[in-house]
Coordinates of C-alpha atoms in Angstrom, one line a residue:
M970 CA -0.1 0.0 -0.1
S971 CA 2.7 2.5 1.1
S972 CA 4.7 1.7 -2.1
D973 CA 1.7 2.5 -4.3
L974 CA 1.2 5.9 -2.4
A975 CA 4.7 6.6 -3.2
L976 CA 4.1 6.0 -7.1
T977 CA 1.0 8.3 -7.1
S978 CA 1.9 10.8 -4.4
P979 CA 5.4 12.1 -4.9
P980 CA 7.0 14.5 -2.6
E981 CA 6.0 18.0 -3.2
S982 CA 9.7 18.9 -3.8
T983 CA 9.7 16.9 -7.2
G984 CA 6.0 18.0 -8.1
R985 CA 7.2 20.7 -10.1
W986 CA 9.8 18.4 -11.8
Q987 CA 7.4 15.8 -12.7
Q988 CA 5.3 18.3 -14.5
A989 CA 8.2 19.3 -16.5
A990 CA 9.3 16.0 -17.4
I991 CA 7.6 15.2 -20.4
P992 CA 7.7 18.9 -22.0
V993 CA 11.5 18.3 -21.4
L994 CA 11.4 15.0 -23.3
F995 CA 9.7 16.5 -26.3
L996 CA 12.2 19.8 -26.2
L997 CA 15.2 16.9 -26.1
L998 CA 13.6 15.3 -29.5
G999 CA 13.1 18.6 -31.2
M1000 CA 16.8 19.9 -30.4
V1001 CA 18.1 16.3 -31.7
Y1002 CA 16.3 17.0 -35.1
A1003 CA 17.1 20.3 -35.4
S1004 CA 20.9 19.8 -34.8
W1005 CA 20.9 17.3 -37.6
A1006 CA 18.9 19.3 -40.1
S1007 CA 20.6 22.5 -39.4
R1008 CA 23.9 21.0 -40.3
I1009 CA 22.8 18.7 -43.5
P1010 CA 24.4 21.3 -45.8
A1011 CA 28.0 21.0 -44.3
V1012 CA 27.7 17.5 -44.1
R1013 CA 26.6 17.1 -47.6
D1014 CA 29.3 19.6 -48.7
A1015 CA 31.9 17.4 -46.6
L1016 CA 31.2 14.3 -48.5
Q1017 CA 30.4 16.1 -51.9
L1018 CA 26.9 14.5 -52.4
D1019 CA 24.4 15.4 -55.2
A1020 CA 21.0 15.9 -54.6
A1021 CA 19.7 12.3 -55.3
T1022 CA 22.5 10.7 -53.2
L1023 CA 21.6 12.8 -50.3
G1024 CA 17.9 11.8 -50.7
T1025 CA 19.1 8.4 -50.6
V1026 CA 20.8 9.1 -47.4
L1027 CA 18.0 10.7 -45.9
L1028 CA 15.5 7.5 -47.0
G1029 CA 17.5 5.8 -44.0
G1030 CA 15.8 7.9 -41.5
G1031 CA 12.5 7.1 -42.3
L1032 CA 13.6 3.3 -43.2
G1033 CA 14.9 2.6 -39.6
A1034 CA 12.0 4.6 -38.0
V1035 CA 9.4 2.5 -40.1
L1036 CA 11.3 -0.9 -39.2
S1037 CA 11.7 0.1 -35.7
F1038 CA 7.9 0.7 -34.8
P1039 CA 7.5 -3.1 -33.6
L1040 CA 10.6 -2.4 -31.4
A1041 CA 8.9 0.9 -30.0
A1042 CA 5.7 -1.0 -29.3
W1043 CA 7.6 -4.0 -27.9
L1044 CA 9.7 -1.5 -25.6
I1045 CA 6.3 -0.1 -23.8
G1046 CA 4.7 -3.4 -23.9
H1047 CA 7.6 -4.7 -21.8
Y1048 CA 8.8 -2.1 -19.9
G1049 CA 6.3 0.9 -20.0
A1050 CA 6.8 4.2 -21.8
R1051 CA 9.0 5.6 -19.0
K1052 CA 11.8 3.3 -19.5
A1053 CA 11.3 2.8 -23.2
A1054 CA 11.8 6.7 -23.3
L1055 CA 15.3 6.3 -21.4
F1056 CA 16.4 3.5 -23.3
S1057 CA 15.8 4.9 -27.0
G1058 CA 16.9 8.4 -25.5
V1059 CA 20.2 7.2 -24.6
G1060 CA 20.8 5.4 -27.9
L1061 CA 19.5 8.4 -29.9
L1062 CA 22.2 10.6 -28.1
T1063 CA 24.9 8.0 -28.7
I1064 CA 24.0 7.9 -32.4
L1065 CA 23.8 11.6 -32.8
P1066 CA 27.8 12.5 -32.5
C1067 CA 28.7 9.6 -35.2
L1068 CA 26.6 11.5 -37.9
G1069 CA 29.5 14.0 -38.0
L1070 CA 32.2 11.7 -38.4
L1071 CA 31.2 9.0 -41.2
P1072 CA 33.4 9.2 -44.1
S1073 CA 31.2 8.1 -46.9
W1074 CA 27.7 8.2 -47.9
P1075 CA 26.8 4.3 -47.3
L1076 CA 28.2 4.9 -43.7
L1077 CA 26.0 8.1 -43.5
M1078 CA 23.0 6.5 -44.5
L1079 CA 23.5 3.5 -41.8
G1080 CA 24.3 6.3 -39.3
V1081 CA 20.9 8.2 -40.4
T1082 CA 19.0 4.9 -40.3
L1083 CA 20.1 4.3 -36.6
I1084 CA 18.9 7.8 -36.0
G1085 CA 15.5 7.1 -37.4
V1086 CA 15.3 4.1 -34.9
G1087 CA 16.4 5.8 -31.9
S1088 CA 14.1 8.9 -32.6
S1089 CA 11.0 6.8 -33.8
C1090 CA 11.4 4.4 -30.5
F1091 CA 11.7 7.9 -28.3
D1092 CA 9.0 9.5 -30.3
V1093 CA 6.2 6.9 -29.7
A1094 CA 7.4 6.3 -25.9
I1095 CA 7.0 10.3 -25.0
N1096 CA 3.8 10.4 -27.1
A1097 CA 2.4 7.6 -25.2
L1098 CA 3.4 9.4 -22.0
G1099 CA 1.6 12.3 -23.5
A1100 CA -1.7 10.7 -24.4
E1101 CA -1.6 9.2 -20.7
A1102 CA -1.2 12.9 -19.4
E1103 CA -3.9 13.9 -21.4
R1104 CA -6.2 11.3 -20.4
A1105 CA -5.3 12.2 -16.8
A1106 CA -5.8 16.0 -17.2
G1107 CA -9.4 15.3 -18.8
R1108 CA -8.5 17.9 -21.3
S1109 CA -6.6 18.7 -24.5
I1110 CA -2.6 19.2 -23.8
M1111 CA -0.9 17.5 -26.7
S1112 CA -0.7 20.3 -28.9
M1113 CA 1.3 22.3 -26.0
L1114 CA 3.3 19.2 -25.3
H1115 CA 4.3 19.4 -29.2
A1116 CA 4.9 22.9 -28.6
W1117 CA 7.9 22.2 -26.6
F1118 CA 9.2 20.0 -29.7
C1119 CA 9.2 23.3 -31.6
V1120 CA 11.1 25.0 -28.6
G1121 CA 13.7 22.3 -29.1
T1122 CA 13.6 22.6 -33.2
F1123 CA 13.8 26.6 -32.9
G1124 CA 16.5 26.6 -30.4
G1125 CA 18.4 23.6 -31.9
A1126 CA 18.3 25.5 -35.3
L1127 CA 19.6 28.9 -33.9
L1128 CA 22.3 26.8 -31.9
G1129 CA 23.2 25.2 -35.4
S1130 CA 23.5 28.7 -36.9
G1131 CA 25.7 29.6 -34.1
A1132 CA 27.8 26.5 -34.4
A1133 CA 28.5 27.0 -38.1
K1134 CA 29.3 30.8 -37.6
L1135 CA 31.9 29.8 -35.0
G1136 CA 33.5 27.1 -37.3
L1137 CA 32.5 24.1 -35.3
S1138 CA 32.3 21.2 -37.2
P1139 CA 29.3 19.0 -37.4
A1140 CA 31.1 16.2 -35.4
M1141 CA 31.8 18.9 -32.5
H1142 CA 28.6 20.6 -32.7
F1143 CA 26.7 16.9 -32.2
A1144 CA 29.1 15.9 -29.6
L1145 CA 28.3 18.8 -27.6
A1146 CA 24.3 18.8 -28.0
A1147 CA 24.4 14.9 -26.8
L1148 CA 26.4 15.9 -23.9
L1149 CA 24.3 18.8 -22.6
L1150 CA 21.1 16.6 -23.6
G1151 CA 21.9 13.7 -21.5
L1152 CA 21.4 15.4 -18.0
P1153 CA 17.8 16.4 -18.8
L1154 CA 17.1 13.0 -20.1
W1155 CA 18.2 11.6 -16.9
Q1156 CA 16.4 13.9 -14.7
A1157 CA 13.2 13.5 -16.7
Y1158 CA 13.4 9.7 -16.3
R1159 CA 14.2 9.9 -12.3
V1160 CA 11.2 11.8 -11.6
L1161 CA 8.5 10.9 -13.8
P1162 CA 6.4 8.4 -11.9
C1163 CA 7.1 4.6 -12.7
D1164 CA 4.4 3.3 -15.0
R1165 CA 3.8 -0.2 -15.8
P1166 CA 3.9 -2.2 -19.0
D1167 CA 0.8 -1.8 -21.5
P1168 CA -0.8 -5.3 -21.5
E1169 CA -2.6 -4.5 -24.6
V1170 CA 0.7 -3.9 -26.5
G1171 CA 2.4 -6.9 -24.7
R1172 CA -0.3 -9.1 -26.2
K1173 CA -0.1 -7.3 -29.8
H1174 CA 3.2 -5.4 -30.7
F1175 CA 2.3 -4.1 -33.9
A1176 CA -0.4 -3.6 -36.2
L1177 CA -1.0 -1.4 -39.2
P1178 CA -4.3 1.3 -38.9
H1179 CA -7.4 -0.2 -40.5
G1180 CA -11.0 0.7 -40.4
A1181 CA -11.5 4.5 -39.3
L1182 CA -7.9 4.7 -38.2
I1183 CA -7.2 4.4 -42.1
W1184 CA -7.9 8.4 -42.3
L1185 CA -5.8 9.1 -39.6
G1186 CA -2.9 6.8 -40.9
M1187 CA -3.2 8.8 -44.5
I1188 CA -3.0 12.3 -42.5
A1189 CA -0.1 11.1 -40.6
F1190 CA 1.7 9.8 -44.1
L1191 CA 1.2 12.9 -45.8
G1192 CA 1.8 15.1 -43.1
A1193 CA 5.1 13.5 -42.3
V1194 CA 6.0 14.1 -46.2
S1195 CA 5.7 17.4 -46.0
E1196 CA 7.5 18.2 -42.5
G1197 CA 10.0 15.4 -42.9
S1198 CA 11.0 16.9 -46.3
L1199 CA 10.8 20.6 -44.9
T1200 CA 13.1 19.6 -41.7
S1201 CA 15.8 18.4 -44.4
W1202 CA 15.4 20.7 -47.3
I1203 CA 14.8 24.1 -45.9
A1204 CA 18.4 25.0 -45.3
L1205 CA 19.4 23.6 -48.6
Y1206 CA 16.9 25.5 -50.2
L1207 CA 18.1 28.7 -49.2
H1208 CA 21.5 27.9 -49.3
D1209 CA 21.4 26.4 -53.1
H1210 CA 18.4 28.4 -54.3
L1211 CA 18.8 31.7 -53.2
H1212 CA 22.5 31.5 -52.3
A1213 CA 22.2 32.1 -48.3
S1214 CA 25.6 31.2 -46.5
E1215 CA 26.1 28.4 -44.3
A1216 CA 25.5 30.6 -41.1
V1217 CA 22.0 32.2 -42.6
A1218 CA 20.4 29.0 -44.2
P1219 CA 19.4 27.5 -40.9
L1220 CA 17.4 30.6 -39.9
G1221 CA 14.9 29.5 -42.5
Y1222 CA 14.5 26.2 -40.7
A1223 CA 14.4 28.4 -37.2
A1224 CA 11.4 30.3 -38.7
F1225 CA 9.7 27.5 -39.9
A1226 CA 10.0 26.0 -36.3
G1227 CA 9.3 29.0 -34.4
A1228 CA 6.2 29.3 -36.5
M1229 CA 5.3 25.8 -35.3
L1230 CA 5.9 26.7 -31.9
V1231 CA 3.4 29.8 -31.7
A1232 CA 0.7 27.9 -33.5
R1233 CA 1.0 24.9 -30.8
I1234 CA 0.9 27.1 -28.0
V1235 CA -2.4 28.2 -28.8
G1236 CA -3.6 24.9 -30.8
D1237 CA -5.2 23.1 -27.8
R1238 CA -7.6 26.4 -27.6
L1239 CA -8.3 26.5 -31.3
K1240 CA -8.7 22.8 -31.1
E1241 CA -11.5 23.1 -28.5
R1242 CA -13.2 25.9 -30.3
L1243 CA -13.0 24.7 -34.2
G1244 CA -12.6 20.9 -33.6
A1245 CA -9.6 18.9 -34.8
R1246 CA -11.0 18.0 -38.2
V1247 CA -11.6 21.9 -39.1
L1248 CA -8.4 22.9 -37.7
V1249 CA -6.1 20.4 -39.4
A1250 CA -7.9 20.8 -42.9
G1251 CA -7.7 24.7 -42.6
S1252 CA -4.3 24.9 -41.1
S1253 CA -3.1 22.7 -44.4
M1254 CA -4.2 25.2 -46.7
L1255 CA -2.2 27.8 -44.7
A1256 CA 0.6 25.3 -45.3
V1257 CA -0.1 25.6 -49.2
V1258 CA 0.0 29.2 -49.0
G1259 CA 3.2 29.3 -47.3
L1260 CA 4.9 26.8 -49.5
L1261 CA 3.6 28.7 -52.9
I1262 CA 5.4 31.7 -51.3
A1263 CA 8.6 30.0 -50.6
I1264 CA 8.4 28.5 -54.3
F1265 CA 8.2 32.3 -56.0
A1266 CA 10.2 34.3 -53.4
P1267 CA 12.6 36.5 -55.1
T1268 CA 14.8 36.9 -51.9
I1269 CA 15.8 35.0 -48.9
P1270 CA 13.5 37.1 -46.3
V1271 CA 10.4 36.7 -48.5
A1272 CA 11.2 32.6 -48.6
T1273 CA 12.0 33.1 -45.0
V1274 CA 8.2 34.4 -44.5
G1275 CA 6.8 31.5 -46.5
F1276 CA 8.5 28.8 -44.4
A1277 CA 7.3 30.6 -41.3
L1278 CA 3.4 30.6 -42.9
T1279 CA 4.2 26.8 -43.8
G1280 CA 5.2 26.2 -40.1
L1281 CA 2.1 27.7 -38.7
G1282 CA -0.1 25.3 -41.1
V1283 CA 1.5 21.8 -40.3
A1284 CA 1.6 22.6 -36.7
A1285 CA -1.7 21.1 -35.9
V1286 CA -1.4 17.9 -37.7
F1287 CA 0.4 15.7 -35.5
P1288 CA -1.0 17.1 -31.9
C1289 CA -4.4 16.3 -33.2
L1290 CA -3.4 12.9 -34.8
F1291 CA -1.5 11.4 -31.7
S1292 CA -4.4 12.6 -29.4
A1293 CA -6.7 10.8 -31.7
A1294 CA -4.9 7.8 -31.9
G1295 CA -3.9 7.8 -28.3
R1296 CA -7.4 7.6 -27.4
E1297 CA -7.6 4.3 -29.4
G1298 CA -4.7 2.7 -27.1
A1299 CA -1.0 2.2 -27.7
T1300 CA -1.1 -0.2 -30.5
A1301 CA -3.4 2.4 -32.7
L1302 CA -0.8 5.0 -31.6
A1303 CA 2.1 3.2 -33.0
G1304 CA 0.5 2.0 -36.2
V1305 CA -0.6 5.8 -37.2
A1306 CA 3.0 6.9 -36.1
T1307 CA 4.2 4.2 -38.4
L1308 CA 2.3 5.6 -41.4
G1309 CA 3.6 9.0 -40.4
Y1310 CA 6.9 7.6 -40.5
S1311 CA 6.7 6.0 -43.7
G1312 CA 5.8 9.4 -45.0
S1313 CA 9.1 10.5 -43.4
L1314 CA 10.7 7.5 -44.9
M1315 CA 9.5 8.5 -48.6
G1316 CA 9.1 12.3 -48.5
P1317 CA 12.9 13.5 -48.2
P1318 CA 14.3 10.9 -50.9
I1319 CA 11.4 11.6 -53.6
M1320 CA 12.0 15.3 -53.0
G1321 CA 15.5 14.8 -53.5
Y1322 CA 15.1 13.1 -56.8
V1323 CA 12.6 15.7 -58.0
V1324 CA 15.1 18.5 -57.1
H1325 CA 17.9 16.5 -59.0
G1326 CA 15.5 16.1 -62.0
M1327 CA 13.6 19.2 -61.9
G1328 CA 15.0 21.8 -59.4
L1329 CA 14.3 22.8 -55.9
Q1330 CA 11.0 24.8 -56.6
A1331 CA 9.4 21.4 -58.2
G1332 CA 10.5 19.8 -54.9
L1333 CA 8.3 22.2 -52.7
G1334 CA 5.8 21.8 -55.4
F1335 CA 5.8 18.0 -54.5
L1336 CA 4.9 19.2 -50.7
V1337 CA 2.1 21.4 -52.0
L1338 CA 0.3 18.4 -53.1
A1339 CA 0.9 16.7 -50.0
S1340 CA -0.4 19.2 -48.0
L1341 CA -3.5 19.3 -50.1
G1342 CA -4.1 15.7 -49.6
V1343 CA -4.0 16.1 -45.8
C1344 CA -6.7 18.6 -45.9
V1345 CA -9.0 16.4 -48.1
A1346 CA -8.1 13.3 -45.9
A1347 CA -8.9 15.6 -42.6
M1348 CA -12.3 16.1 -43.7
S1349 CA -13.0 12.4 -44.1
A1350 CA -11.6 11.2 -40.8
R1351 CA -14.2 10.9 -38.2
L1352 CA -11.9 9.9 -35.1
L1353 CA -10.2 13.1 -35.5
R1354 CA -12.1 15.4 -33.1

């Protein structure tokens, strides 16, 4: 009895840390994403990769993510989301510094594949923690949790710009980021209440979405095509198409991430007022407008404004999706997330091949079509509420 009370009634001194723990985990994931995304131009130039080869390298991230979802579900099923977040987070921070050291594109693709495995397992674990916290709160909080991911991506992009300006190599930058993020990972794990393995996931480790969940899976797939491709290609677009310097190019991604942060701060209130279906469909059309501005932008500032509008537009997709899928259970959450990471798998390399054959503007045009698809699918998804 007393041990149960210790788990549900932590000392008051740790109460604030417990409230901050899940947001810190979302922030950490954002920092890792942005650290890698902000230095892709430097890594590409160091290995002298063309657009098609870079697209193939980026394929590894989505491939690792998709293949790892049975592992993510197994970790949660056998150890609980708290320990799954720790195990996968340690792996993620161990792999990150290696991305700046690999001497050839096949080895880099292997490293990106492993980062995809770690990030997807970590992503599913922290979203499972977030979905449980949302159920306990009795109100929508997932958008605010994902806002902390955007805090991480925004801060990580700014730090990436600063690291490039200071002349730090990607390897040094990634190693410093991993060292700094290790302590908050451990602290968040230490103060979170112990959770139990999920018996549903323990019986059935993985299942693709079916029935009404298919629409959520389609939104996840197309939304990840857009968001994942933008994460990988914004800095490259500004650097190659508009001739931004290596220090300036990451600021376009910072604008994108900062706009996502703003949108997710108010996202829970907008969801309660408009409903998730209308919010996702309407914001996807805003993403289309932002992408069109970036495509036809004559200058770096105008393109940056376009990417900021795109960030506002894509921000609602995954908080609403994970909230809806989380209500259906951890297996449903992992299945929907799998289709999302399938979009991350296909989006960046397809965009790379489009860019290689038709140019960077055509690559962004491909993302316009994906955002239009999100809008259409959202209006048909009855579980999106």
